[in-house]
Short mmCIF file of C-alpha atoms in Angstrom, two decimals:
data_model
loop_
_atom_site.label_atom_id
_atom_site.label_comp_id
_atom_site.label_asym_id
_atom_site.label_seq_id
_atom_site.Cartn_x
_atom_site.Cartn_y
_atom_site.Cartn_z
CA UNK A 1 -12.98 -88.12 35.82
CA UNK A 2 -13.46 -90.54 38.69
CA UNK A 3 -14.97 -89.69 42.04
CA UNK A 4 -11.48 -89.83 43.53
CA UNK A 5 -10.24 -87.07 41.24
CA UNK A 6 -13.06 -84.77 42.25
CA UNK A 7 -11.94 -84.85 45.86
CA UNK A 8 -9.41 -82.39 47.20
CA UNK A 9 -6.72 -84.44 48.94
CA UNK A 10 -5.39 -82.66 52.02
CA UNK A 11 -2.52 -83.07 54.51
CA UNK A 12 -2.98 -81.49 57.91
CA UNK A 13 -0.03 -80.52 60.07
CA UNK A 14 0.21 -78.86 63.47
CA UNK A 15 2.82 -78.94 66.23
CA UNK A 16 0.15 -80.32 68.52
CA UNK A 17 -1.12 -83.70 67.42
CA UNK A 18 -4.46 -83.21 69.15
CA UNK A 19 -5.08 -80.00 67.20
CA UNK A 20 -3.92 -81.50 63.90
CA UNK A 21 -6.34 -84.39 64.30
CA UNK A 22 -9.22 -82.15 65.34
CA UNK A 23 -8.69 -79.83 62.35
CA UNK A 24 -8.37 -82.84 60.05
CA UNK A 25 -11.66 -84.22 61.34
CA UNK A 26 -13.39 -80.90 60.76
CA UNK A 27 -12.02 -80.63 57.22
CA UNK A 28 -13.02 -84.21 56.44
CA UNK A 29 -16.66 -83.40 57.33
CA UNK A 30 -16.80 -81.65 53.96
CA UNK A 31 -17.81 -83.99 51.17
CA UNK A 32 -15.26 -82.60 48.70
CA UNK A 33 -12.29 -82.96 51.06
CA UNK A 34 -10.30 -86.13 51.64
CA UNK A 35 -7.62 -86.03 54.35
CA UNK A 36 -4.68 -88.21 53.32
CA UNK A 37 -2.19 -87.49 56.11
CA UNK A 38 -2.12 -85.90 59.55
CA UNK A 39 0.94 -85.22 61.64
CA UNK A 40 3.35 -82.99 63.47
CA UNK A 41 6.35 -83.19 61.13
CA UNK A 42 7.36 -83.70 57.53
CA UNK A 43 7.82 -87.46 57.90
CA UNK A 44 4.27 -87.94 59.10
CA UNK A 45 2.82 -85.65 56.46
CA UNK A 46 4.61 -87.41 53.63
CA UNK A 47 2.34 -89.75 51.71
CA UNK A 48 3.61 -93.26 50.90
CA UNK A 49 5.80 -93.54 47.79
CA UNK A 50 3.78 -94.07 44.66
CA UNK A 51 0.82 -92.14 46.07
CA UNK A 52 -0.05 -88.82 44.52
CA UNK A 53 1.14 -85.84 46.56
CA UNK A 54 -1.78 -84.11 48.30
CA UNK A 55 -3.48 -81.23 46.53
CA UNK A 56 -3.35 -79.01 49.58
CA UNK A 57 -1.30 -78.99 52.79
CA UNK A 58 -2.89 -77.22 55.74
CA UNK A 59 -0.35 -76.12 58.34
CA UNK A 60 -1.60 -74.76 61.64
CA UNK A 61 0.89 -72.53 63.37
CA UNK A 62 -0.35 -72.79 66.93
CA UNK A 63 2.50 -74.20 68.95
CA UNK A 64 5.29 -71.74 69.67
CA UNK A 65 8.49 -73.14 68.23
CA UNK A 66 6.88 -75.40 65.62
CA UNK A 67 8.21 -74.16 62.35
CA UNK A 68 5.35 -74.05 59.90
CA UNK A 69 7.34 -71.79 57.57
CA UNK A 70 10.19 -74.23 56.97
CA UNK A 71 7.72 -77.06 56.64
CA UNK A 72 5.92 -75.01 54.00
CA UNK A 73 9.16 -74.42 52.09
CA UNK A 74 10.03 -78.11 52.38
CA UNK A 75 6.64 -79.24 51.07
CA UNK A 76 6.87 -76.76 48.21
CA UNK A 77 10.32 -77.95 47.23
CA UNK A 78 9.19 -81.58 47.25
CA UNK A 79 5.99 -81.23 45.31
CA UNK A 80 5.33 -78.01 43.50
CA UNK A 81 1.75 -79.01 42.78
CA UNK A 82 0.84 -79.11 46.47
CA UNK A 83 -0.73 -75.84 47.56
CA UNK A 84 -0.07 -74.72 51.11
CA UNK A 85 -2.54 -72.97 53.41
CA UNK A 86 -1.14 -71.62 56.64
CA UNK A 87 -3.31 -70.96 59.67
CA UNK A 88 -1.67 -68.57 62.07
CA UNK A 89 -1.92 -65.51 64.25
CA UNK A 90 -2.53 -62.12 62.71
CA UNK A 91 0.31 -60.58 64.68
CA UNK A 92 3.13 -60.26 63.94
CA UNK A 93 2.61 -59.53 60.25
CA UNK A 94 6.05 -61.02 59.54
CA UNK A 95 4.56 -64.52 59.87
CA UNK A 96 2.41 -63.98 56.79
CA UNK A 97 5.31 -62.35 54.96
CA UNK A 98 7.76 -65.17 55.60
CA UNK A 99 5.04 -67.67 54.74
CA UNK A 100 4.52 -66.01 51.37
CA UNK A 101 8.27 -65.93 50.77
CA UNK A 102 8.34 -69.64 51.60
CA UNK A 103 5.71 -70.28 48.94
CA UNK A 104 2.45 -70.38 50.90
CA UNK A 105 -0.65 -69.99 48.73
CA UNK A 106 -3.13 -69.07 51.39
CA UNK A 107 -3.30 -67.69 54.90
CA UNK A 108 -6.12 -67.96 57.41
CA UNK A 109 -6.03 -65.97 60.63
CA UNK A 110 -6.50 -68.11 63.70
CA UNK A 111 -9.28 -65.77 64.78
CA UNK A 112 -11.34 -66.84 61.78
CA UNK A 113 -13.82 -69.72 62.00
CA UNK A 114 -12.82 -73.12 60.64
CA UNK A 115 -15.16 -72.57 57.67
CA UNK A 116 -12.67 -69.95 56.47
CA UNK A 117 -10.05 -72.69 56.39
CA UNK A 118 -12.32 -74.88 54.27
CA UNK A 119 -12.91 -71.95 51.89
CA UNK A 120 -9.17 -71.34 51.72
CA UNK A 121 -8.52 -75.00 50.86
CA UNK A 122 -11.02 -74.80 48.01
CA UNK A 123 -9.66 -71.45 46.82
CA UNK A 124 -6.02 -72.48 46.63
CA UNK A 125 -7.01 -75.78 45.03
CA UNK A 126 -8.77 -73.76 42.34
CA UNK A 127 -5.51 -71.90 41.75
CA UNK A 128 -6.41 -68.75 43.65
CA UNK A 129 -4.38 -67.14 46.40
CA UNK A 130 -6.06 -66.31 49.63
CA UNK A 131 -4.82 -63.65 52.02
CA UNK A 132 -7.16 -61.86 54.44
CA UNK A 133 -7.92 -58.48 52.88
CA UNK A 134 -7.08 -56.57 56.01
CA UNK A 135 -3.56 -58.05 55.99
CA UNK A 136 -2.86 -57.43 52.32
CA UNK A 137 -1.64 -53.85 52.75
CA UNK A 138 0.99 -54.66 55.36
CA UNK A 139 2.01 -57.78 53.41
CA UNK A 140 2.71 -55.78 50.25
CA UNK A 141 4.55 -53.06 52.14
CA UNK A 142 6.57 -55.73 53.94
CA UNK A 143 7.48 -57.51 50.70
CA UNK A 144 8.54 -54.29 49.00
CA UNK A 145 10.67 -53.41 52.02
CA UNK A 146 12.19 -56.90 52.02
CA UNK A 147 13.01 -56.59 48.33
CA UNK A 148 14.65 -53.21 48.87
CA UNK A 149 16.72 -54.48 51.78
CA UNK A 150 17.60 -57.50 49.72
CA UNK A 151 18.97 -55.43 46.83
CA UNK A 152 21.07 -53.31 49.16
CA UNK A 153 22.32 -56.32 51.09
CA UNK A 154 23.27 -58.29 48.00
CA UNK A 155 25.22 -55.33 46.66
CA UNK A 156 27.05 -54.83 49.95
CA UNK A 157 27.72 -58.54 50.33
CA UNK A 158 29.23 -58.66 46.85
CA UNK A 159 31.61 -55.87 47.86
CA UNK A 160 33.17 -57.97 50.61
CA UNK A 161 36.58 -59.47 50.08
CA UNK A 162 37.03 -63.24 49.73
CA UNK A 163 38.46 -63.67 53.22
CA UNK A 164 35.86 -61.34 54.66
CA UNK A 165 33.11 -63.49 53.17
CA UNK A 166 34.76 -66.58 54.60
CA UNK A 167 34.95 -65.01 58.03
CA UNK A 168 31.34 -63.88 57.84
CA UNK A 169 30.10 -67.32 56.83
CA UNK A 170 32.06 -69.00 59.60
CA UNK A 171 30.77 -66.39 62.02
CA UNK A 172 27.18 -66.97 60.97
CA UNK A 173 27.58 -70.69 61.50
CA UNK A 174 28.27 -69.91 65.13
CA UNK A 175 32.00 -70.48 65.31
CA UNK A 176 33.93 -68.47 67.89
CA UNK A 177 36.72 -66.11 66.83
CA UNK A 178 39.29 -68.56 68.14
CA UNK A 179 37.75 -71.37 66.07
CA UNK A 180 37.70 -69.27 62.95
CA UNK A 181 41.29 -68.18 63.53
CA UNK A 182 42.44 -71.76 63.85
CA UNK A 183 40.47 -72.94 60.86
CA UNK A 184 41.54 -70.13 58.57
CA UNK A 185 45.14 -69.96 59.82
CA UNK A 186 44.78 -66.39 60.98
CA UNK A 187 45.37 -64.76 64.30
CA UNK A 188 42.32 -63.99 66.40
CA UNK A 189 43.13 -60.32 65.93
CA UNK A 190 42.91 -60.64 62.17
CA UNK A 191 39.59 -62.42 62.52
CA UNK A 192 38.31 -59.61 64.68
CA UNK A 193 39.54 -57.05 62.17
CA UNK A 194 37.82 -58.90 59.32
CA UNK A 195 34.65 -59.14 61.39
CA UNK A 196 34.77 -55.44 62.22
CA UNK A 197 35.25 -54.53 58.56
CA UNK A 198 32.44 -56.85 57.51
CA UNK A 199 30.02 -55.26 59.96
CA UNK A 200 31.08 -51.81 58.81
CA UNK A 201 30.72 -52.64 55.13
CA UNK A 202 27.33 -54.25 55.64
CA UNK A 203 26.20 -51.45 57.93
CA UNK A 204 25.37 -53.62 60.93
CA UNK A 205 25.94 -52.90 64.56
CA UNK A 206 26.14 -56.41 65.90
CA UNK A 207 27.15 -59.84 64.74
CA UNK A 208 23.71 -61.16 65.59
CA UNK A 209 22.19 -58.58 63.25
CA UNK A 210 24.54 -59.68 60.48
CA UNK A 211 23.81 -63.33 61.12
CA UNK A 212 20.06 -62.73 60.92
CA UNK A 213 20.39 -60.87 57.63
CA UNK A 214 22.62 -63.51 56.07
CA UNK A 215 20.32 -66.32 57.18
CA UNK A 216 17.11 -64.42 56.47
CA UNK A 217 18.16 -63.54 52.94
CA UNK A 218 19.76 -66.92 52.35
CA UNK A 219 22.94 -65.25 51.09
CA UNK A 220 25.28 -68.20 51.51
CA UNK A 221 23.32 -70.42 49.16
CA UNK A 222 22.51 -67.63 46.74
CA UNK A 223 26.17 -66.76 46.32
CA UNK A 224 26.99 -70.41 45.85
CA UNK A 225 29.16 -70.46 48.93
CA UNK A 226 29.39 -73.53 51.09
CA UNK A 227 29.05 -73.09 54.80
CA UNK A 228 32.52 -74.39 55.63
CA UNK A 229 32.08 -74.49 59.31
CA UNK A 230 33.43 -78.01 59.51
CA UNK A 231 37.20 -78.30 59.76
CA UNK A 232 38.88 -77.99 56.39
CA UNK A 233 40.02 -81.24 54.83
CA UNK A 234 43.76 -81.75 54.98
CA UNK A 235 44.17 -81.28 51.22
CA UNK A 236 42.89 -77.77 51.36
CA UNK A 237 45.37 -76.45 53.84
CA UNK A 238 48.39 -76.22 51.56
CA UNK A 239 47.12 -73.20 49.74
CA UNK A 240 46.33 -71.42 52.95
CA UNK A 241 49.76 -71.88 54.44
CA UNK B 1 -15.63 -64.63 87.22
CA UNK B 2 -14.20 -63.20 84.06
CA UNK B 3 -11.56 -61.43 86.12
CA UNK B 4 -10.40 -64.75 87.36
CA UNK B 5 -9.47 -65.85 83.90
CA UNK B 6 -7.14 -62.92 83.33
CA UNK B 7 -3.85 -62.93 85.11
CA UNK B 8 -1.98 -59.86 86.16
CA UNK B 9 0.82 -60.25 83.67
CA UNK B 10 0.25 -60.83 80.01
CA UNK B 11 1.37 -64.45 79.37
CA UNK B 12 -2.05 -65.85 80.15
CA UNK B 13 -4.09 -63.09 78.62
CA UNK B 14 -5.20 -65.59 76.01
CA UNK B 15 -7.24 -67.26 78.74
CA UNK B 16 -9.71 -64.42 78.37
CA UNK B 17 -10.60 -65.77 74.91
CA UNK B 18 -13.82 -67.77 75.20
CA UNK B 19 -15.90 -69.48 72.56
CA UNK B 20 -19.21 -71.24 73.13
CA UNK B 21 -19.44 -73.93 70.46
CA UNK B 22 -22.70 -75.66 69.60
CA UNK B 23 -22.10 -79.17 68.33
CA UNK B 24 -25.12 -80.45 66.40
CA UNK B 25 -26.31 -84.02 66.55
CA UNK B 26 -24.72 -86.20 63.89
CA UNK B 27 -27.11 -89.09 64.24
CA UNK B 28 -25.04 -91.22 66.56
CA UNK B 29 -24.07 -88.55 69.06
CA UNK B 30 -26.35 -86.14 70.89
CA UNK B 31 -25.96 -82.44 70.24
CA UNK B 32 -23.96 -80.58 72.82
CA UNK B 33 -22.45 -77.32 73.94
CA UNK B 34 -18.76 -76.82 74.61
CA UNK B 35 -17.13 -73.82 76.21
CA UNK B 36 -13.62 -73.43 74.84
CA UNK B 37 -11.28 -71.11 76.73
CA UNK B 38 -7.88 -69.90 75.66
CA UNK B 39 -7.89 -71.34 72.14
CA UNK B 40 -8.01 -69.27 68.93
CA UNK B 41 -11.36 -69.64 67.16
CA UNK B 42 -9.81 -71.51 64.21
CA UNK B 43 -8.95 -74.45 66.48
CA UNK B 44 -11.73 -74.02 69.05
CA UNK B 45 -14.51 -75.51 66.96
CA UNK B 46 -12.54 -78.53 65.72
CA UNK B 47 -11.32 -79.30 69.25
CA UNK B 48 -14.81 -78.86 70.70
CA UNK B 49 -16.33 -81.23 68.13
CA UNK B 50 -13.65 -83.87 68.37
CA UNK B 51 -13.41 -83.89 72.15
CA UNK B 52 -17.17 -83.90 72.71
CA UNK B 53 -17.60 -86.78 70.28
CA UNK B 54 -14.63 -88.59 71.69
CA UNK B 55 -15.76 -88.25 75.28
CA UNK B 56 -19.35 -88.92 74.23
CA UNK B 57 -20.72 -86.91 77.12
CA UNK B 58 -24.44 -87.39 77.34
CA UNK B 59 -24.23 -90.38 75.02
CA UNK B 60 -26.59 -91.47 72.28
CA UNK B 61 -29.50 -92.07 74.63
CA UNK B 62 -29.54 -88.79 76.47
CA UNK B 63 -30.87 -86.16 74.11
CA UNK B 64 -31.83 -84.06 77.10
CA UNK B 65 -28.29 -83.61 78.30
CA UNK B 66 -27.91 -80.01 77.24
CA UNK B 67 -31.48 -78.88 77.79
CA UNK B 68 -30.43 -76.25 80.31
CA UNK B 69 -28.24 -74.63 77.66
CA UNK B 70 -25.07 -74.86 79.74
CA UNK B 71 -21.98 -76.57 78.36
CA UNK B 72 -21.40 -80.27 79.02
CA UNK B 73 -17.77 -79.82 78.35
CA UNK B 74 -15.36 -77.02 79.17
CA UNK B 75 -12.06 -77.13 77.31
CA UNK B 76 -9.23 -74.99 78.58
CA UNK B 77 -5.91 -74.75 76.79
CA UNK B 78 -2.76 -73.62 78.42
CA UNK B 79 -0.13 -71.54 76.77
CA UNK B 80 0.76 -70.30 80.22
CA UNK B 81 4.10 -70.89 81.88
CA UNK B 82 2.78 -73.48 84.27
CA UNK B 83 -0.03 -75.93 84.66
CA UNK B 84 -0.64 -74.62 88.14
CA UNK B 85 -2.00 -71.39 86.72
CA UNK B 86 -4.37 -73.42 84.61
CA UNK B 87 -5.53 -75.48 87.56
CA UNK B 88 -6.81 -72.31 89.24
CA UNK B 89 -8.67 -71.27 86.13
CA UNK B 90 -9.97 -74.80 85.58
CA UNK B 91 -11.29 -75.04 89.12
CA UNK B 92 -12.99 -71.67 88.68
CA UNK B 93 -14.59 -72.80 85.44
CA UNK B 94 -15.71 -76.02 87.14
CA UNK B 95 -17.47 -73.98 89.83
CA UNK B 96 -19.01 -71.80 87.17
CA UNK B 97 -20.31 -74.84 85.26
CA UNK B 98 -20.85 -77.55 87.86
CA UNK B 99 -22.50 -79.93 85.40
CA UNK B 100 -19.69 -79.76 82.89
CA UNK B 101 -16.65 -81.97 82.55
CA UNK B 102 -13.58 -79.75 82.55
CA UNK B 103 -10.67 -80.78 80.34
CA UNK B 104 -7.36 -78.96 80.48
CA UNK B 105 -5.27 -79.23 77.34
CA UNK B 106 -1.70 -78.92 78.48
CA UNK B 107 1.34 -78.08 76.36
CA UNK B 108 3.52 -80.10 78.63
CA UNK B 109 4.48 -83.66 78.10
CA UNK B 110 5.75 -86.01 80.70
CA UNK B 111 4.33 -86.82 84.09
CA UNK B 112 3.88 -83.20 85.13
CA UNK B 113 1.38 -82.67 82.38
CA UNK B 114 -0.66 -85.62 83.36
CA UNK B 115 -2.31 -84.93 86.64
CA UNK B 116 -5.37 -86.97 87.39
CA UNK B 117 -8.45 -85.29 88.85
CA UNK B 118 -7.69 -84.53 92.48
CA UNK B 119 -11.35 -84.21 93.42
CA UNK B 120 -14.30 -86.06 91.88
CA UNK B 121 -15.35 -84.05 88.89
CA UNK B 122 -12.08 -82.14 89.01
CA UNK B 123 -10.33 -81.17 85.80
CA UNK B 124 -8.80 -83.77 83.51
CA UNK B 125 -5.49 -83.22 81.88
CA UNK B 126 -4.83 -84.14 78.29
CA UNK B 127 -1.57 -83.32 76.59
CA UNK B 128 -1.88 -81.38 73.34
CA UNK B 129 0.83 -83.69 72.02
CA UNK B 130 -1.41 -86.72 72.39
CA UNK B 131 -3.52 -88.32 69.75
CA UNK B 132 -7.33 -88.15 69.98
CA UNK B 133 -7.17 -91.93 70.23
CA UNK B 134 -5.51 -91.59 73.62
CA UNK B 135 -8.38 -89.56 75.00
CA UNK B 136 -10.62 -92.07 76.68
CA UNK B 137 -14.29 -91.66 77.38
CA UNK B 138 -15.18 -91.25 81.05
CA UNK B 139 -18.01 -93.71 80.49
CA UNK B 140 -18.04 -97.07 78.82
CA UNK B 141 -20.80 -99.38 77.74
CA UNK B 142 -20.73 -102.53 79.83
CA UNK B 143 -23.31 -105.10 78.78
CA UNK B 144 -25.51 -102.44 77.23
CA UNK B 145 -25.38 -100.38 80.42
CA UNK B 146 -23.58 -97.06 80.74
CA UNK B 147 -21.06 -97.21 83.46
CA UNK B 148 -18.63 -94.64 84.73
CA UNK B 149 -15.15 -95.65 83.72
CA UNK B 150 -13.49 -96.86 86.87
CA UNK B 151 -10.13 -95.72 85.63
CA UNK B 152 -11.19 -92.12 85.44
CA UNK B 153 -7.58 -91.18 85.20
CA UNK B 154 -6.60 -93.90 82.81
CA UNK B 155 -5.33 -91.31 80.35
CA UNK B 156 -2.63 -90.07 82.70
CA UNK B 157 -1.60 -93.52 83.80
CA UNK B 158 -1.32 -95.00 80.37
CA UNK B 159 0.54 -92.08 78.95
CA UNK B 160 2.90 -91.76 81.86
CA UNK B 161 3.84 -95.37 81.36
CA UNK B 162 4.25 -94.96 77.64
CA UNK B 163 6.34 -91.83 78.07
CA UNK B 164 8.55 -93.46 80.64
CA UNK B 165 9.25 -96.15 78.05
CA UNK B 166 9.99 -93.77 75.24
CA UNK B 167 11.72 -91.07 77.24
CA UNK B 168 15.13 -92.66 76.86
CA UNK B 169 15.03 -92.42 73.10
CA UNK B 170 13.71 -88.91 72.87
CA UNK B 171 16.39 -86.96 71.12
CA UNK B 172 14.51 -83.85 70.19
CA UNK B 173 16.61 -80.94 71.31
CA UNK B 174 13.55 -78.83 71.73
CA UNK B 175 12.42 -81.21 74.43
CA UNK B 176 15.39 -79.99 76.46
CA UNK B 177 13.91 -76.55 76.60
CA UNK B 178 11.05 -75.44 78.78
CA UNK B 179 8.02 -73.96 77.01
CA UNK B 180 9.10 -70.53 78.19
CA UNK B 181 12.61 -71.02 76.86
CA UNK B 182 11.17 -72.11 73.53
CA UNK B 183 9.14 -68.92 73.41
CA UNK B 184 12.21 -66.83 74.17
CA UNK B 185 14.27 -68.69 71.59
CA UNK B 186 11.61 -68.28 68.94
CA UNK B 187 11.35 -64.55 69.49
CA UNK B 188 15.15 -64.25 69.54
CA UNK B 189 15.49 -66.21 66.30
CA UNK B 190 12.76 -64.05 64.80
CA UNK B 191 14.88 -60.96 65.25
CA UNK B 192 13.66 -59.54 68.54
CA UNK B 193 16.27 -58.01 70.81
CA UNK B 194 16.28 -58.59 74.55
CA UNK B 195 14.18 -55.54 75.32
CA UNK B 196 11.59 -56.56 72.76
CA UNK B 197 11.46 -60.12 74.07
CA UNK B 198 11.05 -58.79 77.61
CA UNK B 199 8.26 -56.54 76.43
CA UNK B 200 6.51 -59.24 74.45
CA UNK B 201 6.55 -61.78 77.26
CA UNK B 202 5.97 -59.30 80.05
CA UNK B 203 9.14 -60.22 81.92
CA UNK B 204 12.27 -58.34 82.93
CA UNK B 205 15.19 -57.96 80.56
CA UNK B 206 17.41 -59.72 83.07
CA UNK B 207 15.03 -62.67 83.02
CA UNK B 208 15.31 -62.78 79.23
CA UNK B 209 19.07 -62.71 79.58
CA UNK B 210 19.07 -65.59 82.01
CA UNK B 211 16.64 -67.55 79.82
CA UNK B 212 19.03 -67.05 76.91
CA UNK B 213 22.04 -68.19 78.93
CA UNK B 214 20.14 -71.24 80.12
CA UNK B 215 19.12 -72.05 76.56
CA UNK B 216 22.70 -71.65 75.40
CA UNK B 217 23.91 -73.92 78.19
CA UNK B 218 21.28 -76.55 77.37
CA UNK B 219 22.08 -76.52 73.67
CA UNK B 220 25.80 -76.37 74.29
CA UNK B 221 26.48 -73.26 72.26
CA UNK B 222 28.99 -70.63 73.26
CA UNK B 223 27.58 -67.36 71.98
CA UNK B 224 24.41 -65.69 70.77
CA UNK B 225 25.29 -65.99 67.10
CA UNK B 226 25.88 -69.69 67.55
CA UNK B 227 22.47 -69.80 69.21
CA UNK B 228 20.91 -68.19 66.14
CA UNK B 229 22.64 -70.70 63.92
CA UNK B 230 21.54 -73.55 66.13
CA UNK B 231 17.94 -72.40 66.24
CA UNK B 232 17.88 -72.27 62.46
CA UNK B 233 19.47 -75.71 62.41
CA UNK B 234 16.78 -76.99 64.75
CA UNK B 235 14.25 -75.75 62.25
CA UNK B 236 15.89 -76.92 59.06
CA UNK B 237 18.34 -79.61 60.04
CA UNK B 238 20.51 -78.36 57.20
CA UNK B 239 23.58 -77.20 59.05
CA UNK B 240 25.98 -79.88 60.01
CA UNK B 241 25.60 -80.78 63.64
CA UNK B 242 29.29 -81.09 64.35
CA UNK B 243 29.99 -77.67 62.97
CA UNK B 244 28.32 -75.90 65.83
CA UNK B 245 29.85 -77.59 68.76
#
């Protein structure tokens, strides 16, 4: 084993460059840590081709609007071996929950000292998970609840008719009723009727609620349905007429 | 004094968070003390260390700099709606610690974020979006002699120029939105309804509504569901752009 192998290679991301660099500097003070990339987005965090993916990615969720969760999912899908530690606020607990669902291996509360982050990096590198003990209870409850909702939602979604699913997917993509009507060769009234039935079957009160559930539970991809929000190609229209 | 750091409404409550960070000597820099205000502890220490080292206050030759125990550097970060709120707090902190250099870390980019000190010793502004490299020391060594940097506000000037150059190619849709609008959008995308957003941000429901309409207008979407879809697109880039127009 060479000296290089003994080091934990780390990427550090934060929506604020100044914070990312400061955290990277602090991590690099530790003799067993080697920072290989620092940045505010995936492109900057990506190591050059041919280089080994970092052992650990540290993502600091500090800037409102910077999506650490999606970045986490993206990093995980690119390199399974890279462990992800998320630094973030304790409240709301949903941040930790979505992070875990996105594949995060560790979570450090932003009220903890930076030494906790160093410990977390070492822990996840050693194959352990790290979640603050005080947050574990609400995390487990949240995950169980999510799972339960998921089962119910999947069942209800499967009960929708083909056209209803199509309307729902178009709706979730943000198309207006008129757009959907035109695209699916229906009248706007029919679209509204489909939408009403979909909401009723799924047990939602508003379209926004439905959209959140479909996006949050990733139903479109899981049911192998394409989000056909773009106009249908000409070849497809024959069947619909 | 503490009262001064807490505003009436909640958006700037974080300014009540204060950390006094001791930075030990590392051999080439003197030890120092940094007061960090409005930054969660996890980031306070790294920022204190990096900024103190970067600004090199006290310098290698002045081991006595922090003998009175007060901070040489006060770092204040703004999550608040406006820099002007921060200026008040920064001025107050400057009075409280007259020997310290006060640095305001602003979330804003662009010229508004980059005010130079209006009075000698007044607060500096550094954008949180900048690189540490862009943070210049207020002193420089000239011929072995420590000299105050004549361009005390060289950070603002240089960055303003750079931003003016790059502004035309900035395509980030988020840049269209004000920090407040981004906060509203994030809460909305996270599942909060208007009442919850209003509650969370300490503003009226009607204000939330008008923020949402402004966001929708800026992003060119026609309804709230489209806004949800767009905000998830902004995060993932997966949904086809044309599909949402």
